[in-house]
Structures are given as C-alpha cells and as structure tokens.
Amino acid sequence: METRFFQKDIETMKRADIEALQLERLRWMVDYCYNNVPFYHERLGAAGITSGSKIKTLSDIQYIPFTTKDDIRDNYPFGLLAVPMKDIVRIHASSGTTGKPTVGAYTKEDIDHWSDYVARLVTAVGVTEEDIVQISFGYGLFTGALGLHFGLEKVGATVIPASSGNSEKQLMMLRDFGVTGLVATPSYALYLGELVAESPYPKEAYASLKHGILGSEGCTEEMRARIEETLGITVSDNYGMTELTGPGVAGECHLRQGLHFAEDAFLPEIIDTDTLEHKAPGEAGELVVTTLTRLGMPVLRYRTKDITRLHYEPCPCGRTHARMDKVMGRTDDMLIIKGVNVFPSQIESVLVGMENVGPHYQLVVRKKNFLDNLEVKVELIDGSLLENFRSLEALQKKIHDRLKSVLGLETRVTLVSPKSLERFQGKARRVLDLRNQPEA
C-alpha cells in the first residue's frame, strides 16, 4: 500500500520518538499560546505555567487547563487568534446550530499542514492519483469539503466538487464521470444508495465506485455495512472538527482496525468525564486534543465531548501512531431517560439490518406525567405491512424487546410509512427533544 503520500518516516516512528516529538512540540506550543493569545496567557498564568519549560514530561499536560466549546464561543469570533489578521488566509466555521458558530482561522502554513494530514488518511485507505473522487459535502464555511478537497488534490486524485444537494445530478456524475470515490455524510451516502436501487440504470452503471470516505457524523458498523451493500463500496471512517482544524485528525487505513491519529500534529488524551482524570490506554472516556502545529488558532487540551478509546500498539499496516476506536457517542448527544444514558448509535445498531425496517429512524423525547418518555419512530421498507395488524404488532414487539435488552429501558416503538422520515444531505438530525414543551 505504499503510495507517493505514505509518509513512512513520520507514520512509522517508534513510540519513544513519537513521544519525544510531542513533548518538544507541546513545550513550544505552550510558549506560543502564552505569548500570543491573551486568553491562554491568562489561563496558563493562573495555572502557574508561564513557560513551556514547566512541562518536563508528557504527563505534565495534566496541569494545563482544559479548553471548552464555551471558551471558544466566548471569544467569538477572533479572540483566540495567535497571529495578526493579515496572516490569516482562510476562515471556516461550524453551523452554529446550538449557539454561536465555532470559528477556525488558518495561516498559509496551517492550510499546507492540513492538506498533508488529509492526504495521509486518504492514502491510507488506498486513494491514489488514479482515482476520481466526488465530494458531496456542502462547500462553504464547513471544513469537511475543502479539507478533503485539498488533501485529495495533494495526493493527485481528480476531485469533483459536487457539493450537496441535487441528488439526481449526483447520481449522473457518479455514472458518467467514472467516479471511484465518494465523500459524503453516512446518511447522505445511505440515501444515494436508496436512489441507486430505484434508478432505471443497472447497478453496473456505478461499478467504478470503490471508496467511500465518509464523515461529519457517526456511522455504526451496521450502517456502514448497509451503505457498502447498496453502493458497492468500501467505507472508511475519519475524524476531525473545526476546533482542531477539520478532517485529518485521524482516519482508518485499508485494514480498518481503528483510526490512526496524526500524533505528530495532535496530542490526544482520554479522560473521565466526571473526575477529569486520565484513563488508562484502552479504557473508554472523553477525547481531549491539543494541536501541536496549528499557528492561526491553536488549541490546548480541547474537550471534544466524544467518547472513544485509544490503543498504542502498532497497526498491522505498519503505521505506529495511536489508533482511536470509532466514536461511541458524544456527551452532548447522549440522552438521559429515566436515569439511563442512551446514545442514538445504540438504537441505530439495533435497527439497521432488522427485517422489514429501513435504516432511517427518529427519536422523540417527551414528558408524560413528569417523566421522560422515548418514542422510536422506525420506517418500514414495505408499506403494505401497515395494513396487516398482526404482522405490524409482532414487528413492533420485536423491535421493542431488542431495544429494551440493549438500553435497559422501555420505549414506545412507532412504525411509519416508507420514505416518510426526513432525508439529510448534511448532518443527520435524529433526535427531537420536546421535554421543554408543555405536556399534551
């Protein structure tokens, strides 16, 4: 799998060398933030860390204060810049659907580094200069589209900046342009797979497709298998967020045994969400990340709210950087229903692959008699089942019982007509929380 962008000298470093490089860059980054970002000057000073020389070992990172999304929003838009605006060549931002958008600002060096990290991850899944990749992420302030775009171009792949929407045109390009790779959200890839199945063109018209480079939202193994089946592709997972740069922080290789962290650029930790103490390698907890090379808007110990694990054994592919498990869920996506922690991914794993139901679902949370109640709306594949009460009742019970076994919680299961639930071209919004509304 050695291609022209397999950075062997970096990606196969010995663990001791990786950690030595991280310590050197962490100490430099502490000095850089202290001297150039007023927010960090105050935070680090209050913690007694006025110089990178205070960091003697990597474990001393525990003395650096955390950075949270609220900190970034409180300094909106440019309070965390470490360079003058004249040195910023690009600005990205999150959607801001839960408050002020999260802003990311980039120097020319940041853009160059970012494209390197993305080039690594697409190379790791087998993309080469022979590939034609269609990007069906929405272009604009979102980091995903341009982040993958620049990295793919660095590898030498042909990039089609399709953007999101106009699904019939998306399918036309997949057929006519000989597309071999698709960049999209898992939910949109799933929708395109449905359209392919309904298309008047034979599935062979899409036979050139090989790679699915999906991101921007969670994707369970069950959902991945469904997408692979409907589109005939191999789906790889990657990880990133605006606060840290964008895609390229971590990504799977062709063996798909965890997401390889770009540890020369990002220093990951796993902490206990409640105690904030470090977890041991292999233990699940909240991912915390420090940027080690970012110049425009560096971040120290950013609490991502993502729940995952880190493994430090080398991958059979030869890469030695830490590998991250697929994100299990986000602490802010987690629903607490009658004291039980519920992640949408748990419900998706139950539903995807069950007979007679599709992969589309919606979670509705309401108050009833002052208690939280969870309704799971599930889309049928065959609408005729709605006319067969006995079969419908049996299917509802089957789903209810499986959910209760997995969640340890009573749910109300509602089966709805095919294609009655919303399809998403961007991030899927599966949860409708109505607990703040008056009880009916």
PDB file of C-alpha atoms in Angstrom, residues 124-252:
ATOM      1  CA  ALA A 124      -4.089   5.022   3.982  1.00  0.00           C
ATOM      2  CA  VAL A 125      -7.396   3.760   2.542  1.00  0.00           C
ATOM      3  CA  GLY A 126      -5.916   3.298  -0.923  1.00  0.00           C
ATOM      4  CA  VAL A 127      -6.725   6.507  -2.801  1.00  0.00           C
ATOM      5  CA  THR A 128      -4.102   7.367  -5.455  1.00  0.00           C
ATOM      6  CA  GLU A 129      -3.618   9.737  -8.375  1.00  0.00           C
ATOM      7  CA  GLU A 130      -5.635   7.250 -10.453  1.00  0.00           C
ATOM      8  CA  ASP A 131      -8.832   7.977  -8.508  1.00  0.00           C
ATOM      9  CA  ILE A 132     -11.707  10.313  -9.344  1.00  0.00           C
ATOM     10  CA  VAL A 133     -13.378  11.489  -6.140  1.00  0.00           C
ATOM     11  CA  GLN A 134     -16.758  13.203  -5.919  1.00  0.00           C
ATOM     12  CA  ILE A 135     -17.156  15.458  -2.878  1.00  0.00           C
ATOM     13  CA  SER A 136     -20.825  15.610  -1.888  1.00  0.00           C
ATOM     14  CA  PHE A 137     -20.259  17.620   1.273  1.00  0.00           C
ATOM     15  CA  GLY A 138     -21.629  21.148   1.213  1.00  0.00           C
ATOM     16  CA  TYR A 139     -18.904  23.653   0.356  1.00  0.00           C
ATOM     17  CA  GLY A 140     -18.719  26.897   2.293  1.00  0.00           C
ATOM     18  CA  LEU A 141     -17.776  27.552   5.921  1.00  0.00           C
ATOM     19  CA  PHE A 142     -17.940  23.813   6.740  1.00  0.00           C
ATOM     20  CA  THR A 143     -14.394  22.366   6.991  1.00  0.00           C
ATOM     21  CA  GLY A 144     -15.204  18.971   5.505  1.00  0.00           C
ATOM     22  CA  ALA A 145     -15.465  19.759   1.805  1.00  0.00           C
ATOM     23  CA  LEU A 146     -12.415  21.994   1.317  1.00  0.00           C
ATOM     24  CA  GLY A 147     -10.397  19.993   3.857  1.00  0.00           C
ATOM     25  CA  LEU A 148     -10.838  16.753   1.904  1.00  0.00           C
ATOM     26  CA  HIS A 149     -10.572  18.631  -1.406  1.00  0.00           C
ATOM     27  CA  PHE A 150      -7.055  19.990  -0.753  1.00  0.00           C
ATOM     28  CA  GLY A 151      -5.806  16.682   0.659  1.00  0.00           C
ATOM     29  CA  LEU A 152      -7.123  14.688  -2.289  1.00  0.00           C
ATOM     30  CA  GLU A 153      -5.532  17.103  -4.739  1.00  0.00           C
ATOM     31  CA  LYS A 154      -2.213  16.770  -2.898  1.00  0.00           C
ATOM     32  CA  VAL A 155      -2.361  13.017  -3.496  1.00  0.00           C
ATOM     33  CA  GLY A 156      -3.033  13.735  -7.164  1.00  0.00           C
ATOM     34  CA  ALA A 157      -6.604  12.444  -7.297  1.00  0.00           C
ATOM     35  CA  THR A 158      -9.121  14.093  -9.613  1.00  0.00           C
ATOM     36  CA  VAL A 159     -11.644  15.997  -7.492  1.00  0.00           C
ATOM     37  CA  ILE A 160     -15.249  16.728  -8.477  1.00  0.00           C
ATOM     38  CA  PRO A 161     -16.552  19.496  -6.150  1.00  0.00           C
ATOM     39  CA  ALA A 162     -20.191  18.415  -6.471  1.00  0.00           C
ATOM     40  CA  SER A 163     -21.236  19.964  -3.142  1.00  0.00           C
ATOM     41  CA  SER A 164     -24.505  18.793  -1.544  1.00  0.00           C
ATOM     42  CA  GLY A 165     -27.998  18.557  -2.974  1.00  0.00           C
ATOM     43  CA  ASN A 166     -29.452  17.805  -6.425  1.00  0.00           C
ATOM     44  CA  SER A 167     -29.243  14.065  -5.875  1.00  0.00           C
ATOM     45  CA  GLU A 168     -30.192  13.099  -9.413  1.00  0.00           C
ATOM     46  CA  LYS A 169     -27.267  15.126 -10.705  1.00  0.00           C
ATOM     47  CA  GLN A 170     -25.040  13.481  -8.088  1.00  0.00           C
ATOM     48  CA  LEU A 171     -26.003  10.075  -9.496  1.00  0.00           C
ATOM     49  CA  MET A 172     -25.445  11.270 -13.055  1.00  0.00           C
ATOM     50  CA  MET A 173     -21.883  12.332 -12.201  1.00  0.00           C
ATOM     51  CA  LEU A 174     -21.218   9.042 -10.397  1.00  0.00           C
ATOM     52  CA  ARG A 175     -22.218   7.211 -13.584  1.00  0.00           C
ATOM     53  CA  ASP A 176     -20.829   9.459 -16.317  1.00  0.00           C
ATOM     54  CA  PHE A 177     -17.551  10.664 -14.797  1.00  0.00           C
ATOM     55  CA  GLY A 178     -16.269   7.230 -13.799  1.00  0.00           C
ATOM     56  CA  VAL A 179     -16.191   8.236 -10.129  1.00  0.00           C
ATOM     57  CA  THR A 180     -14.172   5.847  -7.943  1.00  0.00           C
ATOM     58  CA  GLY A 181     -14.533   7.596  -4.578  1.00  0.00           C
ATOM     59  CA  LEU A 182     -17.380   9.348  -2.759  1.00  0.00           C
ATOM     60  CA  VAL A 183     -17.004  11.868   0.067  1.00  0.00           C
ATOM     61  CA  ALA A 184     -20.281  12.402   1.948  1.00  0.00           C
ATOM     62  CA  THR A 185     -22.023  12.035   5.283  1.00  0.00           C
ATOM     63  CA  PRO A 186     -23.079   8.453   6.062  1.00  0.00           C
ATOM     64  CA  SER A 187     -26.751   9.441   5.998  1.00  0.00           C
ATOM     65  CA  TYR A 188     -26.425  11.010   2.546  1.00  0.00           C
ATOM     66  CA  ALA A 189     -24.465   8.037   1.212  1.00  0.00           C
ATOM     67  CA  LEU A 190     -27.258   5.829   2.510  1.00  0.00           C
ATOM     68  CA  TYR A 191     -29.820   7.972   0.684  1.00  0.00           C
ATOM     69  CA  LEU A 192     -27.816   7.825  -2.555  1.00  0.00           C
ATOM     70  CA  GLY A 193     -27.762   4.052  -2.177  1.00  0.00           C
ATOM     71  CA  GLU A 194     -31.555   4.041  -1.997  1.00  0.00           C
ATOM     72  CA  LEU A 195     -31.717   6.124  -5.163  1.00  0.00           C
ATOM     73  CA  VAL A 196     -29.311   3.787  -6.947  1.00  0.00           C
ATOM     74  CA  ALA A 197     -31.598   0.859  -6.107  1.00  0.00           C
ATOM     75  CA  GLU A 198     -34.578   2.751  -7.545  1.00  0.00           C
ATOM     76  CA  SER A 199     -32.663   4.072 -10.563  1.00  0.00           C
ATOM     77  CA  PRO A 200     -33.606   2.909 -14.083  1.00  0.00           C
ATOM     78  CA  TYR A 201     -29.878   2.340 -14.637  1.00  0.00           C
ATOM     79  CA  PRO A 202     -28.409  -1.043 -13.727  1.00  0.00           C
ATOM     80  CA  LYS A 203     -26.145  -1.190 -10.701  1.00  0.00           C
ATOM     81  CA  GLU A 204     -23.273  -1.900 -13.099  1.00  0.00           C
ATOM     82  CA  ALA A 205     -23.515   1.759 -14.176  1.00  0.00           C
ATOM     83  CA  TYR A 206     -21.935   2.618 -10.800  1.00  0.00           C
ATOM     84  CA  ALA A 207     -19.357  -0.194 -10.899  1.00  0.00           C
ATOM     85  CA  SER A 208     -16.369   2.181 -10.915  1.00  0.00           C
ATOM     86  CA  LEU A 209     -17.142   3.219  -7.308  1.00  0.00           C
ATOM     87  CA  LYS A 210     -14.652   1.738  -4.829  1.00  0.00           C
ATOM     88  CA  HIS A 211     -14.055   4.123  -1.935  1.00  0.00           C
ATOM     89  CA  GLY A 212     -16.480   5.721   0.493  1.00  0.00           C
ATOM     90  CA  ILE A 213     -14.694   8.392   2.558  1.00  0.00           C
ATOM     91  CA  LEU A 214     -17.484   9.281   4.936  1.00  0.00           C
ATOM     92  CA  GLY A 215     -17.520  11.652   7.885  1.00  0.00           C
ATOM     93  CA  SER A 216     -19.101  14.599   9.695  1.00  0.00           C
ATOM     94  CA  GLU A 217     -21.438  12.328  11.669  1.00  0.00           C
ATOM     95  CA  GLY A 218     -21.356   8.970  13.410  1.00  0.00           C
ATOM     96  CA  CYS A 219     -21.662   5.732  11.475  1.00  0.00           C
ATOM     97  CA  THR A 220     -22.233   2.420  13.226  1.00  0.00           C
ATOM     98  CA  GLU A 221     -20.807  -0.800  11.805  1.00  0.00           C
ATOM     99  CA  GLU A 222     -24.343  -1.830  10.874  1.00  0.00           C
ATOM    100  CA  MET A 223     -24.911   1.407   8.956  1.00  0.00           C
ATOM    101  CA  ARG A 224     -21.533   1.026   7.249  1.00  0.00           C
ATOM    102  CA  ALA A 225     -22.452  -2.485   6.096  1.00  0.00           C
ATOM    103  CA  ARG A 226     -25.739  -1.226   4.651  1.00  0.00           C
ATOM    104  CA  ILE A 227     -24.012   1.570   2.715  1.00  0.00           C
ATOM    105  CA  GLU A 228     -21.393  -0.830   1.384  1.00  0.00           C
ATOM    106  CA  GLU A 229     -24.100  -3.192   0.218  1.00  0.00           C
ATOM    107  CA  THR A 230     -26.213  -0.562  -1.548  1.00  0.00           C
ATOM    108  CA  LEU A 231     -23.352   1.346  -3.216  1.00  0.00           C
ATOM    109  CA  GLY A 232     -20.828  -1.449  -3.677  1.00  0.00           C
ATOM    110  CA  ILE A 233     -18.028   0.497  -1.973  1.00  0.00           C
ATOM    111  CA  THR A 234     -15.614   0.069   0.917  1.00  0.00           C
ATOM    112  CA  VAL A 235     -16.418   2.671   3.571  1.00  0.00           C
ATOM    113  CA  SER A 236     -13.691   4.225   5.710  1.00  0.00           C
ATOM    114  CA  ASP A 237     -14.150   6.437   8.722  1.00  0.00           C
ATOM    115  CA  ASN A 238     -12.233   9.624   9.523  1.00  0.00           C
ATOM    116  CA  TYR A 239     -12.308  12.135  12.346  1.00  0.00           C
ATOM    117  CA  GLY A 240     -11.893  15.858  12.795  1.00  0.00           C
ATOM    118  CA  MET A 241     -13.675  19.021  13.866  1.00  0.00           C
ATOM    119  CA  THR A 242     -13.489  22.763  13.234  1.00  0.00           C
ATOM    120  CA  GLU A 243     -11.960  23.407  16.659  1.00  0.00           C
ATOM    121  CA  LEU A 244      -8.954  21.227  15.830  1.00  0.00           C
ATOM    122  CA  THR A 245      -8.565  22.109  12.112  1.00  0.00           C
ATOM    123  CA  GLY A 246     -11.130  19.892  10.361  1.00  0.00           C
ATOM    124  CA  PRO A 247     -10.839  16.403   8.841  1.00  0.00           C
ATOM    125  CA  GLY A 248      -7.405  14.825   9.019  1.00  0.00           C
ATOM    126  CA  VAL A 249      -7.034  14.477  12.785  1.00  0.00           C
ATOM    127  CA  ALA A 250      -7.472  10.707  12.500  1.00  0.00           C
ATOM    128  CA  GLY A 251      -8.563   8.169   9.901  1.00  0.00           C
ATOM    129  CA  GLU A 252      -8.724   4.472   9.162  1.00  0.00           C
TER     130      GLU A 252
END
